[in-house]
Amino acid sequence: MPLQIIRNDITKVACDAIVNAANATLLGGGGVDGAIHKAAGKGLLLECMKLGGCKTGQAKITGGHKLPCKYVIHTVGPKWKGGQNGERELLISCYRESLRLALSHDCRSVAFPLISSGVYGYPKDQALKVAVDCITEFLIEHDMLVYLVVFDKSSFQISEKLFTDIAAFIDDKYVDMHFIFRPTQRDAWGDSTFLGTTEILPPNETDQARLSPDVFQEGATTASKKVSLPTQTPTISLEDALKREDESFSQALLRKIDEKGMTDSACYKKANVDRKLFSKIRGDVHYHPSKPTAIAFAIALELNLDETKDLLQRAGFALSHSSKFDIIIEYFITHGNYNVFEINEALFAFDQTLLGA
Ligand code: APR
């Protein structure tokens, strides 16, 4: 997964380089700067003293000293003064300059804190957006593993509107009870919403009161009628349609990449999947992806909900309203937002697994 958002103390992240949100003196301070200097030991300060400081938006590199990393890249973020003083451009420059230094020092992995989002007061949701936009722009051209390290949940904020919209969507759809399932013939249902080998018994009266009408209605509807598989566009022959029925996940994925006119690399980068894993999938017709990986490709291909369920089903998965993760995915697909990195910000905010691999 080329861009990972993780909860951790950056001084504990073992990678080639960690980035320090420093001040212009480079002589240490509080926050992540203080934590890095404390963990690295005096040797880091002695090396920094020879650097002659650093301008806002610029970056300089030192050794990792006692830290579990080879390098520390020190960058100075902008202080927030209301947003009309070039703060965004300076913050973008911090990420770009730090990534340029990591690249020139052959780093294969780098960890960033959310620069300027602490003492320097940059609004946390905007600081996150700048970080993700800069890192993902870099990853289109370069192969590197980038960690965005979140120290405490309060320092990680997606936009308030997006958060409340998703929370409302979850409330509306989430089924926090379990339907009674018993095995039945798959073709009695032909339904791709559930795993297809189950029969649903509608909940009893009390549960009906708890379920939001559409969820119950969906459950009842599903229980009472065959739900057909996603309709294929009429432009394909019966023979092709039958061939597609038996396609494996990777066969369907590769076909859809061609149909969408995408290159392999454009697809796996948009899916936040690394090149090595993609070549495994391409090379193995029976490859079995994880659910987050399968969904990441559905997002990269910008599939609608039915097409997503069809692709997932080929990997043995289904979307369900008893999973917040699935509902958040459904939110983004039904709202036409196929930015896997924005989806990951939301998944992280709701303590869910991230998309990609
Ligand atoms: N690991 C990861 N992230 C951390 C850690 C840590 N150990 N400690 C703090 N953070 C997070 C904060 O929660 C915040 O999200 O780093 C982000 C940046 O916060 P600051 O460290 O306050 O940095 P910044 O806002 O850029 O202000 C820089 O603060 O520490 C001084 O010397 C530094 O003057 C400079 C100013």
Coordinates of C-alpha atoms and ligand atoms in Angstrom, one line a residue:
M1 CA 0.0 0.0 0.0
P2 CA 2.0 3.0 -1.2
L3 CA 0.3 5.5 1.1
Q4 CA -0.6 4.3 4.6
I5 CA -2.2 6.3 7.3
I6 CA -1.1 4.9 10.7
R7 CA -1.5 5.7 14.3
N8 CA 1.9 5.7 15.9
D9 CA 4.7 7.8 17.5
I10 CA 6.9 8.7 14.5
T11 CA 10.1 8.1 16.6
K12 CA 9.1 4.4 16.6
V13 CA 8.5 4.0 12.9
A14 CA 11.3 1.9 11.3
C15 CA 11.7 3.2 7.8
D16 CA 14.4 4.8 5.7
A17 CA 13.6 8.4 6.7
I18 CA 11.3 10.2 9.1
V19 CA 10.3 13.8 8.6
N20 CA 10.6 16.3 11.4
A21 CA 8.2 19.3 11.7
A22 CA 11.0 21.6 12.9
N23 CA 11.4 25.3 13.4
A24 CA 13.8 27.6 11.5
T25 CA 16.6 27.1 14.0
L26 CA 16.6 23.3 13.6
L27 CA 17.8 23.2 17.2
G28 CA 14.7 21.3 18.5
G29 CA 11.5 22.4 20.2
G30 CA 8.3 20.8 21.4
G31 CA 5.8 18.5 19.6
V32 CA 7.2 16.0 17.1
D33 CA 10.5 18.1 16.9
G34 CA 11.0 17.5 20.7
A35 CA 10.2 13.8 20.5
I36 CA 12.6 13.2 17.6
H37 CA 15.5 15.0 19.2
K38 CA 14.8 13.2 22.5
A39 CA 14.8 9.8 20.9
A40 CA 17.7 10.5 18.5
G41 CA 20.0 11.7 21.2
K42 CA 22.5 14.6 21.4
G43 CA 24.2 13.5 18.2
L44 CA 21.3 14.8 16.2
L45 CA 21.5 18.3 17.8
L46 CA 25.2 18.5 17.1
E47 CA 24.6 17.6 13.4
C48 CA 21.8 20.2 13.2
M49 CA 23.9 22.9 14.6
K50 CA 26.1 22.7 11.5
L51 CA 23.2 23.2 9.1
G52 CA 22.7 26.9 9.7
G53 CA 19.0 26.7 10.1
C54 CA 16.3 26.1 7.5
K55 CA 13.8 28.4 5.7
T56 CA 10.0 27.8 5.9
G57 CA 9.0 25.5 3.1
Q58 CA 12.5 24.1 2.8
A59 CA 14.0 20.8 4.0
K60 CA 17.4 19.6 5.1
I61 CA 18.6 16.0 5.9
T62 CA 20.7 14.5 8.7
G63 CA 21.5 11.0 10.0
G64 CA 19.0 9.1 12.1
H65 CA 21.3 8.7 15.0
K66 CA 19.6 6.6 17.7
L67 CA 16.3 6.5 15.8
P68 CA 15.2 3.3 13.9
C69 CA 15.7 5.2 10.6
K70 CA 18.6 6.0 8.4
Y71 CA 17.8 9.7 7.9
V72 CA 15.8 12.5 9.5
I73 CA 14.5 15.1 7.0
H74 CA 13.9 18.4 8.8
T75 CA 11.3 20.7 7.2
V76 CA 9.9 23.9 8.5
G77 CA 6.1 24.3 8.1
P78 CA 4.3 27.6 7.8
K79 CA 2.6 29.2 10.9
W80 CA -1.1 29.6 10.2
K81 CA -2.0 33.3 9.9
G82 CA -5.5 32.9 8.5
G83 CA -4.7 31.3 5.1
Q84 CA -4.0 34.5 3.1
N85 CA -0.3 34.6 3.5
G86 CA 0.9 31.8 1.2
E87 CA 0.6 29.2 4.0
R88 CA -0.8 26.5 1.6
E89 CA 2.0 27.0 -0.9
L90 CA 4.7 26.8 1.8
L91 CA 3.1 23.6 3.3
I92 CA 3.1 22.0 -0.2
S93 CA 6.7 22.9 -0.6
C94 CA 7.5 21.2 2.7
Y95 CA 6.1 17.9 1.4
R96 CA 7.7 18.2 -2.0
E97 CA 11.1 19.2 -0.7
S98 CA 11.1 16.4 1.8
L99 CA 10.1 13.8 -0.8
R100 CA 12.7 15.2 -3.2
L101 CA 15.4 14.7 -0.5
A102 CA 14.1 11.2 0.3
L103 CA 14.3 10.3 -3.4
S104 CA 17.8 11.7 -3.9
H105 CA 18.9 9.6 -0.9
D106 CA 17.4 6.4 -2.4
C107 CA 14.9 6.1 0.4
R108 CA 12.3 3.4 -0.2
S109 CA 10.1 4.4 2.7
V110 CA 9.4 7.7 4.5
A111 CA 7.2 8.7 7.4
F112 CA 5.6 12.1 7.7
P113 CA 3.8 13.7 10.7
L114 CA 1.0 16.2 9.8
I115 CA 3.3 19.2 9.4
S116 CA 2.1 22.5 10.8
S117 CA -1.1 21.0 12.3
G118 CA 0.1 21.3 15.9
V119 CA 1.8 24.3 17.4
Y120 CA 1.8 26.1 14.1
G121 CA -2.0 26.0 14.1
Y122 CA -2.7 24.9 10.5
P123 CA -6.4 23.7 10.4
K124 CA -6.1 20.0 10.8
D125 CA -8.5 18.9 7.9
Q126 CA -6.7 21.3 5.5
A127 CA -3.3 20.1 6.7
L128 CA -4.4 16.5 6.0
K129 CA -5.7 17.4 2.6
V130 CA -2.4 19.1 1.6
A131 CA -0.4 16.2 2.9
V132 CA -2.5 13.5 1.0
D133 CA -2.6 15.5 -2.2
C134 CA 1.2 16.1 -2.3
I135 CA 2.1 12.6 -1.4
T136 CA -0.4 11.0 -3.9
E137 CA 0.9 13.4 -6.6
F138 CA 4.4 12.2 -5.9
L139 CA 3.4 8.5 -5.9
I140 CA 2.0 8.7 -9.4
E141 CA 5.6 9.2 -10.7
H142 CA 7.6 7.3 -8.1
D143 CA 7.5 4.0 -6.2
M144 CA 7.9 4.6 -2.5
L145 CA 6.2 3.5 0.7
V146 CA 4.9 6.6 2.5
Y147 CA 3.5 6.6 6.0
L148 CA 1.3 9.5 7.2
V149 CA 1.8 9.1 11.0
V150 CA -1.1 10.3 13.2
F151 CA 0.0 10.6 16.8
D152 CA -3.3 11.2 18.4
K153 CA -6.8 10.9 17.0
S154 CA -7.6 14.6 17.9
S155 CA -4.9 15.7 15.4
F156 CA -6.6 13.8 12.6
Q157 CA -9.6 15.5 11.2
I158 CA -11.4 15.1 7.9
S159 CA -13.8 17.8 6.8
E160 CA -16.6 18.3 9.3
K161 CA -19.3 18.1 6.5
L162 CA -17.9 14.9 5.1
F163 CA -17.7 13.3 8.6
T164 CA -21.3 14.2 9.5
D165 CA -22.6 13.1 6.0
I166 CA -21.0 9.7 6.4
A167 CA -22.1 9.3 10.0
A168 CA -25.7 10.0 8.9
F169 CA -25.4 7.6 6.0
I170 CA -24.1 4.9 8.4
D171 CA -27.0 5.6 10.8
D172 CA -29.4 5.2 8.0
K173 CA -28.1 1.9 6.6
Y174 CA -26.3 0.2 9.5
V175 CA -28.0 -3.0 10.6
D176 CA -26.6 -3.7 14.0
M177 CA -28.4 -7.0 14.3
H178 CA -27.8 -10.2 12.5
F179 CA -30.4 -11.8 10.2
I180 CA -31.1 -15.4 10.9
F181 CA -29.4 -17.3 8.1
R182 CA -29.9 -20.9 6.9
P183 CA -28.2 -22.6 4.0
T184 CA -30.3 -22.8 0.8
Q185 CA -29.7 -23.2 -2.8
R186 CA -27.7 -20.4 -4.3
D187 CA -29.9 -20.3 -7.5
A188 CA -33.0 -19.8 -5.3
W189 CA -31.7 -16.3 -4.8
G190 CA -29.2 -15.5 -7.5
D191 CA -28.5 -12.6 -5.2
S192 CA -25.1 -10.9 -5.2
T193 CA -25.9 -8.7 -2.2
F194 CA -25.3 -11.6 0.3
L195 CA -23.0 -14.5 -0.2
G196 CA -25.7 -16.1 -2.2
T197 CA -25.9 -19.4 -0.3
T198 CA -28.1 -18.1 2.4
E199 CA -31.8 -17.5 3.0
I200 CA -32.9 -14.5 5.0
L201 CA -35.7 -14.8 7.5
P202 CA -37.2 -11.3 8.0
P203 CA -36.6 -10.0 11.5
N204 CA -39.4 -10.2 14.1
E205 CA -41.7 -7.3 14.9
T206 CA -39.5 -5.7 17.5
D207 CA -36.5 -5.8 15.2
Q208 CA -38.6 -4.3 12.4
A209 CA -39.1 -1.3 14.6
R210 CA -35.4 -1.0 15.1
L211 CA -34.4 -1.4 11.5
S212 CA -34.7 1.6 9.3
P213 CA -37.5 1.0 6.8
D214 CA -35.3 0.7 3.7
V215 CA -33.0 -1.8 5.4
F216 CA -35.9 -3.9 6.6
Q217 CA -37.7 -3.4 3.3
E218 CA -34.5 -4.4 1.4
G219 CA -34.2 -7.5 3.6
A220 CA -37.8 -8.4 3.1
T221 CA -37.7 -7.6 -0.6
T222 CA -34.6 -9.8 -0.9
A223 CA -36.3 -12.5 1.1
S224 CA -39.3 -12.5 -1.1
K225 CA -37.9 -12.2 -4.6
K226 CA -35.0 -13.3 -6.8
V227 CA -32.5 -10.5 -6.9
S228 CA -30.9 -10.7 -10.3
L229 CA -27.2 -10.4 -10.9
P230 CA -26.1 -7.0 -12.3
T231 CA -27.6 -6.6 -15.7
Q232 CA -25.0 -6.9 -18.4
T233 CA -25.0 -4.2 -21.1
P234 CA -27.0 -5.7 -24.1
T235 CA -24.1 -5.0 -26.4
I236 CA -22.3 -8.4 -25.6
S237 CA -23.2 -11.7 -27.1
L238 CA -24.8 -14.5 -25.1
E239 CA -21.6 -16.5 -25.5
D240 CA -19.5 -13.7 -24.0
A241 CA -22.0 -13.2 -21.2
L242 CA -21.8 -16.9 -20.3
K243 CA -18.0 -16.7 -20.5
R244 CA -18.0 -13.7 -18.1
E245 CA -20.1 -15.7 -15.6
D246 CA -17.2 -18.0 -15.0
E247 CA -14.5 -15.3 -14.9
S248 CA -12.2 -15.2 -11.9
F249 CA -11.5 -12.0 -10.0
S250 CA -8.3 -11.3 -11.9
Q251 CA -9.8 -12.1 -15.3
A252 CA -12.7 -9.8 -14.6
L253 CA -10.3 -7.1 -13.3
L254 CA -8.0 -7.3 -16.3
R255 CA -10.9 -7.2 -18.7
K256 CA -12.4 -4.1 -17.0
I257 CA -9.0 -2.3 -17.1
D258 CA -9.0 -2.9 -20.9
E259 CA -12.7 -1.8 -21.2
K260 CA -12.0 1.4 -19.3
G261 CA -9.0 2.1 -21.5
M262 CA -6.7 2.3 -18.5
T263 CA -3.1 1.2 -18.2
D264 CA -2.2 -1.3 -15.5
S265 CA -0.1 1.2 -13.7
A266 CA -2.7 3.9 -13.8
C267 CA -5.2 1.4 -12.3
Y268 CA -3.0 0.0 -9.5
K269 CA -1.7 3.5 -8.5
K270 CA -5.3 4.8 -8.4
A271 CA -6.1 1.8 -6.2
N272 CA -3.2 2.5 -3.8
V273 CA -1.9 -1.0 -4.6
D274 CA 1.8 -1.5 -5.1
R275 CA 3.3 -2.7 -8.4
K276 CA 4.6 -6.0 -7.0
L277 CA 1.2 -7.1 -5.8
F278 CA -0.4 -6.1 -9.1
S279 CA 2.0 -8.3 -11.1
K280 CA 1.1 -11.2 -8.8
I281 CA -2.6 -10.7 -9.6
R282 CA -1.9 -10.4 -13.3
G283 CA 0.2 -13.6 -13.2
D284 CA -2.3 -15.7 -11.3
V285 CA -5.8 -16.3 -12.8
H286 CA -6.9 -17.7 -9.4
Y287 CA -5.4 -15.0 -7.3
H288 CA -7.5 -14.4 -4.2
P289 CA -7.3 -10.7 -3.1
S290 CA -8.3 -9.4 0.3
K291 CA -11.6 -7.5 0.4
P292 CA -10.0 -4.0 0.8
T293 CA -7.8 -4.8 -2.2
A294 CA -10.7 -6.0 -4.3
I295 CA -12.7 -2.9 -3.4
A296 CA -9.7 -0.6 -4.1
F297 CA -9.7 -1.9 -7.7
A298 CA -13.5 -1.4 -8.0
I299 CA -12.9 2.2 -6.9
A300 CA -10.0 2.7 -9.2
L301 CA -12.1 1.4 -12.1
E302 CA -15.0 3.7 -10.9
L303 CA -17.5 0.9 -10.9
N304 CA -21.1 1.5 -9.8
L305 CA -22.5 -0.4 -6.9
D306 CA -23.8 -3.4 -8.9
E307 CA -20.5 -3.7 -10.9
T308 CA -18.6 -3.5 -7.6
K309 CA -20.7 -6.2 -6.0
D310 CA -20.2 -8.4 -9.1
L311 CA -16.4 -7.9 -9.0
L312 CA -16.3 -8.6 -5.2
Q313 CA -18.4 -11.7 -5.7
R314 CA -15.7 -13.1 -7.9
A315 CA -13.3 -12.9 -5.0
G316 CA -15.9 -14.4 -2.7
F317 CA -17.0 -11.2 -1.0
A318 CA -20.2 -9.2 -0.7
L319 CA -21.2 -5.8 0.6
S320 CA -23.4 -5.8 3.6
H321 CA -25.3 -3.3 5.7
S322 CA -24.0 -5.0 8.8
S323 CA -20.5 -3.6 8.1
K324 CA -19.6 0.0 8.6
F325 CA -16.7 -0.4 6.3
D326 CA -19.0 -1.6 3.5
I327 CA -21.5 1.2 4.2
I328 CA -18.7 3.8 3.9
I329 CA -17.6 2.3 0.6
E330 CA -21.3 2.4 -0.5
Y331 CA -21.4 6.1 0.5
F332 CA -18.5 7.1 -1.7
I333 CA -19.6 5.0 -4.7
T334 CA -23.2 6.3 -4.6
H335 CA -21.8 9.9 -4.2
G336 CA -19.5 9.3 -7.2
N337 CA -16.3 10.0 -5.2
Y338 CA -13.7 7.5 -6.4
N339 CA -10.7 9.1 -4.7
V340 CA -9.2 6.1 -2.8
F341 CA -7.1 8.4 -0.7
E342 CA -10.0 10.5 0.4
I343 CA -11.9 7.3 1.1
N344 CA -9.0 6.1 3.2
E345 CA -9.1 9.4 5.2
A346 CA -12.7 8.7 6.0
L347 CA -12.1 5.0 6.8
F348 CA -9.3 6.0 9.1
A349 CA -11.5 8.6 10.8
F350 CA -14.1 5.8 11.4
D351 CA -11.4 3.4 12.7
Q352 CA -11.9 1.1 9.7
T353 CA -9.4 -0.9 7.5
L354 CA -7.9 1.2 4.7
L355 CA -8.2 0.4 1.0
G356 CA -5.2 -0.8 -1.1
A357 CA -2.4 -3.2 -0.6
Ligands
APR1 N1 4.8 11.3 16.3 C1 4.0 11.7 15.3 N2 3.3 12.9 15.3 C2 3.5 13.7 16.4 C3 4.3 13.4 17.5 C4 5.0 12.1 17.4 N3 5.8 11.7 18.4 N4 4.2 14.4 18.3 C5 3.4 15.3 17.8 N5 2.9 14.9 16.6 C6 2.0 15.5 15.7 C7 1.0 16.5 16.3 O1 -0.1 15.8 16.9 C8 0.6 17.3 15.0 O2 -0.4 16.5 14.4 O3 2.7 16.2 14.8 C9 1.9 17.2 14.2 C10 2.7 18.5 14.1 O4 2.6 19.1 15.3 P1 3.9 19.9 15.9 O5 4.9 18.9 16.4 O6 3.4 20.9 16.9 O7 4.5 20.7 14.7 P2 4.1 22.0 14.0 O8 2.6 22.2 14.1 O9 4.6 21.9 12.6 O10 4.8 23.2 14.8 C11 6.2 23.2 14.7 O11 6.4 23.2 17.0 O12 7.5 21.5 18.1 C12 7.7 22.8 17.6 O13 10.0 23.1 17.2 C13 8.7 22.9 16.6 O14 8.6 25.3 16.5 C14 8.2 24.1 15.8 C15 6.7 24.0 15.9

